[in-house]
Amino acid sequence: MKRRFLLFVCAFLSLTLLVPFQAAAAEAGSAVAAESLNSGVTMVAGGTDHTLDLKQDGTVWAWGNNEYGQLGDGTTIDRYTPVQVQGLDSVVAISAGSGFSMALKSDGTVWAWGGNWNGQRGDSSVPYRNIPVQVTTLSSVVAIASGHYHNLAVKSDGTVWAWGWNIHGVLGDGRWNIHDAAVGEGSMNGSSSPVQVQGLGSVVDVAAGHLHSLALKSDGTVWAWGNNDSGQHGVPGGLTFNDGPYTTTYRHTPVQVQGLDSVSAIAAGYSHSLALNGNGTVSAWGSNSSGQLGDASTTTRYTPVQVTNLGSVTAIAAGSSHTLAVKSDGTVWAWGDNFSGELGDGSTTGSSSPVQVSELDSVSAIATSDGSHSLAVKSDRTVWAWGNNYLGQLGDGTTTNRYTPVQVANPEAPQWPEYDVLTVTDVTYNSVRLNWQHATDETGIDKYLVYQDNKLLITLNGDVNSYEVNGLSSNSSYLISLIAVDADGNQSVKQEETVTTAANIPIPEAETLLYRFNGTILDFDQSRIIWKETGDKVLWLYNRTDKSQTKVYDANGSNLTIRTAKLSADGVVYSISGIGTHYWQDGAVQNSWDTLDTARPYEVKGNFAVFGHIVVNVKTRESRYLLNSSFKNRNSFDLSADGTVVYEFNNGIRRHLPDDTFTTFNPPSLEYPNTYNGPLTDGKNILYNAYTEYEGYSKWSLQVRSADGQVTTLALNPIDNADYYSTDPRTSYQINNGWIAYKEYNKEIERWTVRVRSPEGETKQAYTAPKWWQLTGVPLSIKQLGSDGTVAYSFKDTTYLYSAQEGKLLYSFNGPGELQYRDGVWYRIDGSSLYQVDPNKLQLSDSKTYQADGSNYEYSLYYGYISSSGQELSGSWSPPEGFHGVVKVSMISPEGEDYDLSLEAVGEGNRLPEDPTELPDGTEYSAAEVPGGYTAEWRVKGHTDQDYSPDKKVFVYVSIKYDNH
């Protein structure tokens, strides 16, 4: 209570570092010239006996008295050096009062912490808070100020809002006595939510004194309200009332200060006021008992007077009974009371005219307090303080008063790697994986704090760099945040990422979801995935082995976007709009190309990339010019991993080898019109189209040229003009390891087919498309050919996977996504998701789940293909832990086929088979009880060697009921 009483009786104005709109430009000029450091300070603010500073990274730091939690570090322990205010970032302005603090964030929200006995924190909750809370009813704020127990805010529409103690009408809303659930001892009169100051508009800045308030309008006029017992309104008079032992004049609505019309900045002290004029002079009015008006007298002034012998001023600040000013040459001048050394001239002698603060220059900003200490920020972003230090408010690690400036200690918060941000991978319908690179700190990282929607989710050890968040709702968005904390409790800048979970759509049995990213997968292999975040601004390389990832590129706020990105043999080749192509490896860009010809790569394989006219070794920068080439897409060339390029050359095809030698293949003179196009190669053979004439009609003759020069015609197809000019030949034919997949028009049945030719020359028909209404332009497309003769192709919206070696259809799916073959494994890639395909699993067609009468129900429809003798399709289900269930399975086979269905429960070393029942229509069904710990397994297989159908589906219907009764 003793300290509380001292605060109440003796505390003075809390004034933030003044950031008036006009003066800010001058200060910003100095700031730009300063060395830019993440830890550099841009603004300071003084409370009664505590101090705040704002760093360039948007974090806030505090020191001094912490009795009411005004330092915001989660404690009430006094601090003699700066500690970080918890949970704040993106801050653009700060202010401090008597036992409380306030911050303005870049999104226009206001946050407060500390004491609240008069509602000055902007809420009506507990008396004290030691971490920031939002002033929930305020938005679009552009400037703030704090007084003794009240606060002011300017909104973007030029209105002024006030809250806190309203004695003497300091809130300016036309009342002086408000009781609205303010908290604390005695529940003093005040408003715990902002009220609008009456009669003010076009305001650009505010200042808050001990019991009076000021506002600066865009026309350069100054307005005042609240207590006026010492003339701090700049206008004599006002209402008078008896307040206990005192008779006080006041105004509870604003009045214009006389004689001022070109003001650029304002400041308010305990009971005096200041204005910085457009010509660099300073005007002052109000109490002058200690010479704080600077007019060489101690006479109280009820209208403004000019501070003597002071010009070229760029910023001002008012304290309890002293005043500060910065001149354009970076020097600081002070006047008024000097009992604690607050004038900084090395003495304790007051002055009624300005004196220069000792040993201080290159100052870009100042602040003082409603106590008696002073603050300055130099152009190198260091903070200096002097004056009263009895509670450590100078931040130099002591409690010794300082009569000349001393530097405030500058502890470093944990720092993230450059341009690094929190990322999210493995997104499912109910979980996400968080990934980050470790922050660094001199004292070491003690822990990581993970937040979900701004609520602490978990605290992790400092050696952890990933975490899986579970229990999320499907198709929902979450704000995920991460903060690093060092051994001293200092916190890093918050890293944030918004992620949307996937819809709860069951994955087919034949697919296993491997990865889902918060963006788009661009390329992958067996060990790596290259993906970009939504918005095309950030590119990541994901390691499939250890689930770590490294940032490859970050636009860092620019308008540049990622155009292409492909994996090379041991790195990444990517292109950025406007700045060319880069080869990245081992954490850094190794080579770059920025000419028009290398604006983007058309293909990357191995360590080679093909551009418009050249092929480049991305590791060595060695390049080969491709004569007469002009690649505008992938349609007219093919690249092998060893650097070999085959491309259209005049009317023929040229093979250009890594040693810069080449061979040209031209059509025989008898062919008409002697044109080859669309070459593809597997490194030995070349596959291409020959434009020819057959039986009086123009045709595409699909030809393969082997390594020994032998040419074989595989198909003769109708001309589709789009094939030559815009269609990638890979959609009509592909070659891989001697295998060739191609489309062929069967004239006899008037349908298009897909055929696969083995390296030995054996050909199998994989698919026959339905009869189409036109001869060309049929929506039949080859997607990819595996090195083992498996081929992915699509007709309309269905994609199929066929094995030429086994002569059977393996798998199919409807809808978006592409099948990709990598090192003997087939995958389905769908934007942000990567699945692995298992052709021997049943595929999910439809499903439904619900709860009723305490039980859970699942109904699913699966399909598959028994497309070869001895093939078996399977599926399974296990009850959740603590549950048991009943599984019913029924099967409908294609007409004329004879398949067997089996069902059994497996667990604890036992297999419990159930005999199926066959209905007259050929449907088979079975049911099995599944105890806890068991798994139901069902299988479908052919009855004889002839019971298979390469293009007909087997349907399996599964009904599951489970509970924990």
PDB file of N, CA and C in Angstrom, residues 837-917:
ATOM      1  N   VAL A 837       0.608 -45.937 -54.373  1.00  0.00           N
ATOM      2  CA  VAL A 837      -0.436 -46.806 -54.914  1.00  0.00           C
ATOM      3  C   VAL A 837      -0.063 -48.270 -54.694  1.00  0.00           C
ATOM      4  N   ASP A 838      -1.009 -49.026 -54.159  1.00  0.00           N
ATOM      5  CA  ASP A 838      -0.858 -50.476 -54.018  1.00  0.00           C
ATOM      6  C   ASP A 838      -1.970 -51.120 -54.840  1.00  0.00           C
ATOM      7  N   PRO A 839      -1.667 -51.625 -56.046  1.00  0.00           N
ATOM      8  CA  PRO A 839      -2.713 -52.136 -56.936  1.00  0.00           C
ATOM      9  C   PRO A 839      -3.469 -53.339 -56.393  1.00  0.00           C
ATOM     10  N   ASN A 840      -2.937 -54.005 -55.366  1.00  0.00           N
ATOM     11  CA  ASN A 840      -3.607 -55.195 -54.848  1.00  0.00           C
ATOM     12  C   ASN A 840      -4.591 -54.891 -53.727  1.00  0.00           C
ATOM     13  N   LYS A 841      -4.843 -53.639 -53.472  1.00  0.00           N
ATOM     14  CA  LYS A 841      -5.809 -53.254 -52.446  1.00  0.00           C
ATOM     15  C   LYS A 841      -7.128 -52.845 -53.106  1.00  0.00           C
ATOM     16  N   LEU A 842      -8.217 -53.150 -52.412  1.00  0.00           N
ATOM     17  CA  LEU A 842      -9.515 -52.664 -52.879  1.00  0.00           C
ATOM     18  C   LEU A 842      -9.554 -51.146 -52.788  1.00  0.00           C
ATOM     19  N   GLN A 843     -10.295 -50.551 -53.694  1.00  0.00           N
ATOM     20  CA  GLN A 843     -10.368 -49.100 -53.748  1.00  0.00           C
ATOM     21  C   GLN A 843     -11.746 -48.639 -53.271  1.00  0.00           C
ATOM     22  N   LEU A 844     -11.742 -47.539 -52.509  1.00  0.00           N
ATOM     23  CA  LEU A 844     -12.981 -47.039 -51.926  1.00  0.00           C
ATOM     24  C   LEU A 844     -13.765 -46.228 -52.947  1.00  0.00           C
ATOM     25  N   SER A 845     -15.036 -46.574 -53.112  1.00  0.00           N
ATOM     26  CA  SER A 845     -15.894 -45.844 -54.032  1.00  0.00           C
ATOM     27  C   SER A 845     -16.754 -44.828 -53.299  1.00  0.00           C
ATOM     28  N   ASP A 846     -17.292 -45.214 -52.139  1.00  0.00           N
ATOM     29  CA  ASP A 846     -18.159 -44.313 -51.384  1.00  0.00           C
ATOM     30  C   ASP A 846     -18.220 -44.813 -49.938  1.00  0.00           C
ATOM     31  N   SER A 847     -18.519 -43.904 -49.008  1.00  0.00           N
ATOM     32  CA  SER A 847     -18.622 -44.321 -47.607  1.00  0.00           C
ATOM     33  C   SER A 847     -19.521 -43.358 -46.853  1.00  0.00           C
ATOM     34  N   LYS A 848     -20.001 -43.843 -45.707  1.00  0.00           N
ATOM     35  CA  LYS A 848     -20.861 -43.030 -44.849  1.00  0.00           C
ATOM     36  C   LYS A 848     -20.667 -43.510 -43.414  1.00  0.00           C
ATOM     37  N   THR A 849     -20.624 -42.581 -42.465  1.00  0.00           N
ATOM     38  CA  THR A 849     -20.496 -42.922 -41.044  1.00  0.00           C
ATOM     39  C   THR A 849     -21.525 -42.133 -40.243  1.00  0.00           C
ATOM     40  N   TYR A 850     -21.998 -42.731 -39.138  1.00  0.00           N
ATOM     41  CA  TYR A 850     -22.869 -41.996 -38.227  1.00  0.00           C
ATOM     42  C   TYR A 850     -22.919 -42.736 -36.896  1.00  0.00           C
ATOM     43  N   GLN A 851     -23.508 -42.072 -35.885  1.00  0.00           N
ATOM     44  CA  GLN A 851     -23.672 -42.648 -34.557  1.00  0.00           C
ATOM     45  C   GLN A 851     -25.153 -42.690 -34.209  1.00  0.00           C
ATOM     46  N   ALA A 852     -25.565 -43.764 -33.504  1.00  0.00           N
ATOM     47  CA  ALA A 852     -26.953 -43.894 -33.063  1.00  0.00           C
ATOM     48  C   ALA A 852     -27.024 -44.905 -31.940  1.00  0.00           C
ATOM     49  N   ASP A 853     -27.811 -44.599 -30.926  1.00  0.00           N
ATOM     50  CA  ASP A 853     -28.062 -45.524 -29.809  1.00  0.00           C
ATOM     51  C   ASP A 853     -26.773 -46.019 -29.159  1.00  0.00           C
ATOM     52  N   GLY A 854     -25.772 -45.133 -29.089  1.00  0.00           N
ATOM     53  CA  GLY A 854     -24.524 -45.485 -28.425  1.00  0.00           C
ATOM     54  C   GLY A 854     -23.579 -46.319 -29.258  1.00  0.00           C
ATOM     55  N   SER A 855     -23.922 -46.595 -30.528  1.00  0.00           N
ATOM     56  CA  SER A 855     -23.056 -47.388 -31.393  1.00  0.00           C
ATOM     57  C   SER A 855     -22.583 -46.544 -32.578  1.00  0.00           C
ATOM     58  N   ASN A 856     -21.479 -46.982 -33.178  1.00  0.00           N
ATOM     59  CA  ASN A 856     -20.912 -46.326 -34.351  1.00  0.00           C
ATOM     60  C   ASN A 856     -21.130 -47.211 -35.571  1.00  0.00           C
ATOM     61  N   TYR A 857     -21.478 -46.578 -36.684  1.00  0.00           N
ATOM     62  CA  TYR A 857     -21.765 -47.324 -37.903  1.00  0.00           C
ATOM     63  C   TYR A 857     -20.904 -46.779 -39.054  1.00  0.00           C
ATOM     64  N   GLU A 858     -20.360 -47.703 -39.864  1.00  0.00           N
ATOM     65  CA  GLU A 858     -19.617 -47.338 -41.063  1.00  0.00           C
ATOM     66  C   GLU A 858     -20.125 -48.204 -42.216  1.00  0.00           C
ATOM     67  N   TYR A 859     -20.431 -47.564 -43.334  1.00  0.00           N
ATOM     68  CA  TYR A 859     -20.849 -48.272 -44.540  1.00  0.00           C
ATOM     69  C   TYR A 859     -19.926 -47.845 -45.674  1.00  0.00           C
ATOM     70  N   SER A 860     -19.294 -48.796 -46.340  1.00  0.00           N
ATOM     71  CA  SER A 860     -18.326 -48.476 -47.389  1.00  0.00           C
ATOM     72  C   SER A 860     -18.537 -49.378 -48.593  1.00  0.00           C
ATOM     73  N   LEU A 861     -18.329 -48.798 -49.781  1.00  0.00           N
ATOM     74  CA  LEU A 861     -18.423 -49.540 -51.030  1.00  0.00           C
ATOM     75  C   LEU A 861     -17.046 -49.508 -51.702  1.00  0.00           C
ATOM     76  N   TYR A 862     -16.470 -50.697 -51.920  1.00  0.00           N
ATOM     77  CA  TYR A 862     -15.158 -50.819 -52.535  1.00  0.00           C
ATOM     78  C   TYR A 862     -15.284 -51.464 -53.912  1.00  0.00           C
ATOM     79  N   TYR A 863     -14.250 -51.260 -54.734  1.00  0.00           N
ATOM     80  CA  TYR A 863     -14.213 -51.965 -56.012  1.00  0.00           C
ATOM     81  C   TYR A 863     -12.762 -52.325 -56.335  1.00  0.00           C
ATOM     82  N   GLY A 864     -12.587 -53.239 -57.255  1.00  0.00           N
ATOM     83  CA  GLY A 864     -11.262 -53.651 -57.693  1.00  0.00           C
ATOM     84  C   GLY A 864     -11.373 -54.501 -58.930  1.00  0.00           C
ATOM     85  N   TYR A 865     -10.221 -54.961 -59.411  1.00  0.00           N
ATOM     86  CA  TYR A 865     -10.183 -55.762 -60.634  1.00  0.00           C
ATOM     87  C   TYR A 865      -9.456 -57.080 -60.353  1.00  0.00           C
ATOM     88  N   ILE A 866     -10.117 -58.206 -60.605  1.00  0.00           N
ATOM     89  CA  ILE A 866      -9.431 -59.496 -60.654  1.00  0.00           C
ATOM     90  C   ILE A 866      -9.074 -59.680 -62.116  1.00  0.00           C
ATOM     91  N   SER A 867      -7.896 -59.181 -62.487  1.00  0.00           N
ATOM     92  CA  SER A 867      -7.574 -59.088 -63.914  1.00  0.00           C
ATOM     93  C   SER A 867      -6.543 -60.102 -64.357  1.00  0.00           C
ATOM     94  N   SER A 868      -6.182 -61.057 -63.479  1.00  0.00           N
ATOM     95  CA  SER A 868      -5.299 -62.139 -63.883  1.00  0.00           C
ATOM     96  C   SER A 868      -5.514 -63.330 -62.960  1.00  0.00           C
ATOM     97  N   SER A 869      -5.144 -64.500 -63.426  1.00  0.00           N
ATOM     98  CA  SER A 869      -5.335 -65.700 -62.610  1.00  0.00           C
ATOM     99  C   SER A 869      -4.468 -65.623 -61.358  1.00  0.00           C
ATOM    100  N   GLY A 870      -5.021 -66.048 -60.250  1.00  0.00           N
ATOM    101  CA  GLY A 870      -4.284 -66.049 -58.999  1.00  0.00           C
ATOM    102  C   GLY A 870      -4.243 -64.721 -58.279  1.00  0.00           C
ATOM    103  N   GLN A 871      -4.782 -63.643 -58.892  1.00  0.00           N
ATOM    104  CA  GLN A 871      -4.765 -62.347 -58.222  1.00  0.00           C
ATOM    105  C   GLN A 871      -5.761 -62.327 -57.070  1.00  0.00           C
ATOM    106  N   GLU A 872      -5.441 -61.552 -56.011  1.00  0.00           N
ATOM    107  CA  GLU A 872      -6.303 -61.451 -54.842  1.00  0.00           C
ATOM    108  C   GLU A 872      -6.414 -60.001 -54.415  1.00  0.00           C
ATOM    109  N   LEU A 873      -7.625 -59.581 -54.109  1.00  0.00           N
ATOM    110  CA  LEU A 873      -7.873 -58.248 -53.567  1.00  0.00           C
ATOM    111  C   LEU A 873      -8.223 -58.384 -52.094  1.00  0.00           C
ATOM    112  N   SER A 874      -7.774 -57.411 -51.277  1.00  0.00           N
ATOM    113  CA  SER A 874      -8.003 -57.550 -49.841  1.00  0.00           C
ATOM    114  C   SER A 874      -8.341 -56.214 -49.210  1.00  0.00           C
ATOM    115  N   GLY A 875      -8.927 -56.300 -48.021  1.00  0.00           N
ATOM    116  CA  GLY A 875      -9.226 -55.138 -47.200  1.00  0.00           C
ATOM    117  C   GLY A 875      -9.273 -55.547 -45.737  1.00  0.00           C
ATOM    118  N   SER A 876      -9.246 -54.589 -44.832  1.00  0.00           N
ATOM    119  CA  SER A 876      -9.232 -54.932 -43.408  1.00  0.00           C
ATOM    120  C   SER A 876      -9.827 -53.795 -42.592  1.00  0.00           C
ATOM    121  N   TRP A 877     -10.203 -54.134 -41.319  1.00  0.00           N
ATOM    122  CA  TRP A 877     -10.709 -53.138 -40.370  1.00  0.00           C
ATOM    123  C   TRP A 877     -10.403 -53.612 -38.957  1.00  0.00           C
ATOM    124  N   SER A 878      -9.964 -52.684 -38.109  1.00  0.00           N
ATOM    125  CA  SER A 878      -9.713 -52.980 -36.692  1.00  0.00           C
ATOM    126  C   SER A 878     -10.526 -52.033 -35.836  1.00  0.00           C
ATOM    127  N   PRO A 879     -11.169 -52.521 -34.782  1.00  0.00           N
ATOM    128  CA  PRO A 879     -11.929 -51.628 -33.906  1.00  0.00           C
ATOM    129  C   PRO A 879     -10.977 -50.732 -33.119  1.00  0.00           C
ATOM    130  N   PRO A 880     -11.403 -49.503 -32.776  1.00  0.00           N
ATOM    131  CA  PRO A 880     -10.570 -48.643 -31.936  1.00  0.00           C
ATOM    132  C   PRO A 880     -10.294 -49.315 -30.591  1.00  0.00           C
ATOM    133  N   GLU A 881      -9.265 -48.859 -29.917  1.00  0.00           N
ATOM    134  CA  GLU A 881      -8.887 -49.435 -28.630  1.00  0.00           C
ATOM    135  C   GLU A 881     -10.060 -49.337 -27.648  1.00  0.00           C
ATOM    136  N   GLY A 882     -10.369 -50.461 -27.016  1.00  0.00           N
ATOM    137  CA  GLY A 882     -11.467 -50.498 -26.062  1.00  0.00           C
ATOM    138  C   GLY A 882     -12.813 -50.797 -26.676  1.00  0.00           C
ATOM    139  N   PHE A 883     -12.849 -51.000 -28.010  1.00  0.00           N
ATOM    140  CA  PHE A 883     -14.110 -51.265 -28.703  1.00  0.00           C
ATOM    141  C   PHE A 883     -14.089 -52.683 -29.283  1.00  0.00           C
ATOM    142  N   HIS A 884     -15.290 -53.163 -29.626  1.00  0.00           N
ATOM    143  CA  HIS A 884     -15.434 -54.388 -30.387  1.00  0.00           C
ATOM    144  C   HIS A 884     -16.552 -54.166 -31.394  1.00  0.00           C
ATOM    145  N   GLY A 885     -16.590 -55.013 -32.443  1.00  0.00           N
ATOM    146  CA  GLY A 885     -17.582 -54.738 -33.472  1.00  0.00           C
ATOM    147  C   GLY A 885     -18.000 -55.965 -34.232  1.00  0.00           C
ATOM    148  N   VAL A 886     -18.875 -55.744 -35.199  1.00  0.00           N
ATOM    149  CA  VAL A 886     -19.356 -56.770 -36.113  1.00  0.00           C
ATOM    150  C   VAL A 886     -19.163 -56.240 -37.532  1.00  0.00           C
ATOM    151  N   VAL A 887     -18.531 -57.067 -38.380  1.00  0.00           N
ATOM    152  CA  VAL A 887     -18.281 -56.696 -39.766  1.00  0.00           C
ATOM    153  C   VAL A 887     -19.090 -57.623 -40.670  1.00  0.00           C
ATOM    154  N   LYS A 888     -19.833 -57.011 -41.604  1.00  0.00           N
ATOM    155  CA  LYS A 888     -20.576 -57.773 -42.605  1.00  0.00           C
ATOM    156  C   LYS A 888     -20.050 -57.381 -43.983  1.00  0.00           C
ATOM    157  N   VAL A 889     -19.757 -58.382 -44.809  1.00  0.00           N
ATOM    158  CA  VAL A 889     -19.181 -58.144 -46.126  1.00  0.00           C
ATOM    159  C   VAL A 889     -20.010 -58.886 -47.169  1.00  0.00           C
ATOM    160  N   SER A 890     -20.305 -58.196 -48.282  1.00  0.00           N
ATOM    161  CA  SER A 890     -20.971 -58.861 -49.399  1.00  0.00           C
ATOM    162  C   SER A 890     -20.256 -58.471 -50.686  1.00  0.00           C
ATOM    163  N   MET A 891     -20.309 -59.378 -51.691  1.00  0.00           N
ATOM    164  CA  MET A 891     -19.575 -59.190 -52.933  1.00  0.00           C
ATOM    165  C   MET A 891     -20.484 -59.443 -54.125  1.00  0.00           C
ATOM    166  N   ILE A 892     -20.360 -58.560 -55.110  1.00  0.00           N
ATOM    167  CA  ILE A 892     -21.069 -58.756 -56.370  1.00  0.00           C
ATOM    168  C   ILE A 892     -20.016 -58.791 -57.464  1.00  0.00           C
ATOM    169  N   SER A 893     -19.922 -59.886 -58.201  1.00  0.00           N
ATOM    170  CA  SER A 893     -18.904 -60.024 -59.245  1.00  0.00           C
ATOM    171  C   SER A 893     -19.520 -59.723 -60.606  1.00  0.00           C
ATOM    172  N   PRO A 894     -18.669 -59.391 -61.589  1.00  0.00           N
ATOM    173  CA  PRO A 894     -19.196 -59.139 -62.936  1.00  0.00           C
ATOM    174  C   PRO A 894     -19.918 -60.353 -63.485  1.00  0.00           C
ATOM    175  N   GLU A 895     -20.823 -60.095 -64.364  1.00  0.00           N
ATOM    176  CA  GLU A 895     -21.605 -61.190 -64.949  1.00  0.00           C
ATOM    177  C   GLU A 895     -20.690 -62.193 -65.650  1.00  0.00           C
ATOM    178  N   GLY A 896     -20.906 -63.438 -65.355  1.00  0.00           N
ATOM    179  CA  GLY A 896     -20.137 -64.481 -66.002  1.00  0.00           C
ATOM    180  C   GLY A 896     -18.827 -64.807 -65.330  1.00  0.00           C
ATOM    181  N   GLU A 897     -18.472 -64.089 -64.279  1.00  0.00           N
ATOM    182  CA  GLU A 897     -17.231 -64.369 -63.581  1.00  0.00           C
ATOM    183  C   GLU A 897     -17.537 -65.111 -62.287  1.00  0.00           C
ATOM    184  N   ASP A 898     -16.567 -65.850 -61.794  1.00  0.00           N
ATOM    185  CA  ASP A 898     -16.770 -66.677 -60.608  1.00  0.00           C
ATOM    186  C   ASP A 898     -15.653 -66.371 -59.620  1.00  0.00           C
ATOM    187  N   TYR A 899     -15.973 -65.545 -58.605  1.00  0.00           N
ATOM    188  CA  TYR A 899     -14.987 -65.162 -57.611  1.00  0.00           C
ATOM    189  C   TYR A 899     -15.389 -65.703 -56.251  1.00  0.00           C
ATOM    190  N   ASP A 900     -14.408 -65.865 -55.380  1.00  0.00           N
ATOM    191  CA  ASP A 900     -14.653 -66.320 -54.016  1.00  0.00           C
ATOM    192  C   ASP A 900     -14.418 -65.171 -53.042  1.00  0.00           C
ATOM    193  N   LEU A 901     -15.273 -65.086 -52.028  1.00  0.00           N
ATOM    194  CA  LEU A 901     -15.136 -64.121 -50.946  1.00  0.00           C
ATOM    195  C   LEU A 901     -14.788 -64.865 -49.669  1.00  0.00           C
ATOM    196  N   SER A 902     -13.832 -64.367 -48.909  1.00  0.00           N
ATOM    197  CA  SER A 902     -13.521 -64.937 -47.599  1.00  0.00           C
ATOM    198  C   SER A 902     -13.438 -63.815 -46.572  1.00  0.00           C
ATOM    199  N   LEU A 903     -13.783 -64.145 -45.302  1.00  0.00           N
ATOM    200  CA  LEU A 903     -13.755 -63.178 -44.212  1.00  0.00           C
ATOM    201  C   LEU A 903     -13.296 -63.897 -42.957  1.00  0.00           C
ATOM    202  N   GLU A 904     -12.387 -63.280 -42.207  1.00  0.00           N
ATOM    203  CA  GLU A 904     -11.961 -63.873 -40.946  1.00  0.00           C
ATOM    204  C   GLU A 904     -11.492 -62.782 -40.006  1.00  0.00           C
ATOM    205  N   ALA A 905     -11.564 -63.094 -38.696  1.00  0.00           N
ATOM    206  CA  ALA A 905     -11.035 -62.205 -37.659  1.00  0.00           C
ATOM    207  C   ALA A 905      -9.683 -62.758 -37.228  1.00  0.00           C
ATOM    208  N   VAL A 906      -8.679 -61.871 -37.165  1.00  0.00           N
ATOM    209  CA  VAL A 906      -7.307 -62.288 -36.883  1.00  0.00           C
ATOM    210  C   VAL A 906      -6.791 -61.512 -35.674  1.00  0.00           C
ATOM    211  N   GLY A 907      -6.224 -62.241 -34.700  1.00  0.00           N
ATOM    212  CA  GLY A 907      -5.651 -61.586 -33.528  1.00  0.00           C
ATOM    213  C   GLY A 907      -5.210 -62.583 -32.490  1.00  0.00           C
ATOM    214  N   GLU A 908      -4.258 -62.190 -31.656  1.00  0.00           N
ATOM    215  CA  GLU A 908      -3.753 -63.016 -30.552  1.00  0.00           C
ATOM    216  C   GLU A 908      -3.294 -64.391 -31.045  1.00  0.00           C
ATOM    217  N   GLY A 909      -2.761 -64.419 -32.261  1.00  0.00           N
ATOM    218  CA  GLY A 909      -2.265 -65.682 -32.809  1.00  0.00           C
ATOM    219  C   GLY A 909      -3.344 -66.571 -33.373  1.00  0.00           C
ATOM    220  N   ASN A 910      -4.596 -66.140 -33.365  1.00  0.00           N
ATOM    221  CA  ASN A 910      -5.723 -66.949 -33.847  1.00  0.00           C
ATOM    222  C   ASN A 910      -6.284 -66.384 -35.135  1.00  0.00           C
ATOM    223  N   ARG A 911      -6.813 -67.232 -35.971  1.00  0.00           N
ATOM    224  CA  ARG A 911      -7.550 -66.833 -37.160  1.00  0.00           C
ATOM    225  C   ARG A 911      -8.942 -67.449 -37.054  1.00  0.00           C
ATOM    226  N   LEU A 912      -9.957 -66.650 -37.116  1.00  0.00           N
ATOM    227  CA  LEU A 912     -11.332 -67.107 -36.924  1.00  0.00           C
ATOM    228  C   LEU A 912     -12.086 -66.929 -38.235  1.00  0.00           C
ATOM    229  N   PRO A 913     -12.024 -67.917 -39.127  1.00  0.00           N
ATOM    230  CA  PRO A 913     -12.683 -67.777 -40.430  1.00  0.00           C
ATOM    231  C   PRO A 913     -14.198 -67.914 -40.317  1.00  0.00           C
ATOM    232  N   GLU A 914     -14.901 -67.244 -41.232  1.00  0.00           N
ATOM    233  CA  GLU A 914     -16.363 -67.342 -41.322  1.00  0.00           C
ATOM    234  C   GLU A 914     -16.723 -67.851 -42.717  1.00  0.00           C
ATOM    235  N   ASP A 915     -17.607 -68.809 -42.769  1.00  0.00           N
ATOM    236  CA  ASP A 915     -18.031 -69.351 -44.056  1.00  0.00           C
ATOM    237  C   ASP A 915     -18.961 -68.363 -44.756  1.00  0.00           C
ATOM    238  N   PRO A 916     -18.732 -68.087 -46.036  1.00  0.00           N
ATOM    239  CA  PRO A 916     -19.630 -67.179 -46.752  1.00  0.00           C
ATOM    240  C   PRO A 916     -20.891 -67.902 -47.217  1.00  0.00           C
ATOM    241  N   THR A 917     -21.905 -67.145 -47.480  1.00  0.00           N
ATOM    242  CA  THR A 917     -23.162 -67.662 -48.023  1.00  0.00           C
ATOM    243  C   THR A 917     -23.345 -67.103 -49.423  1.00  0.00           C
TER     244      THR A 917
END
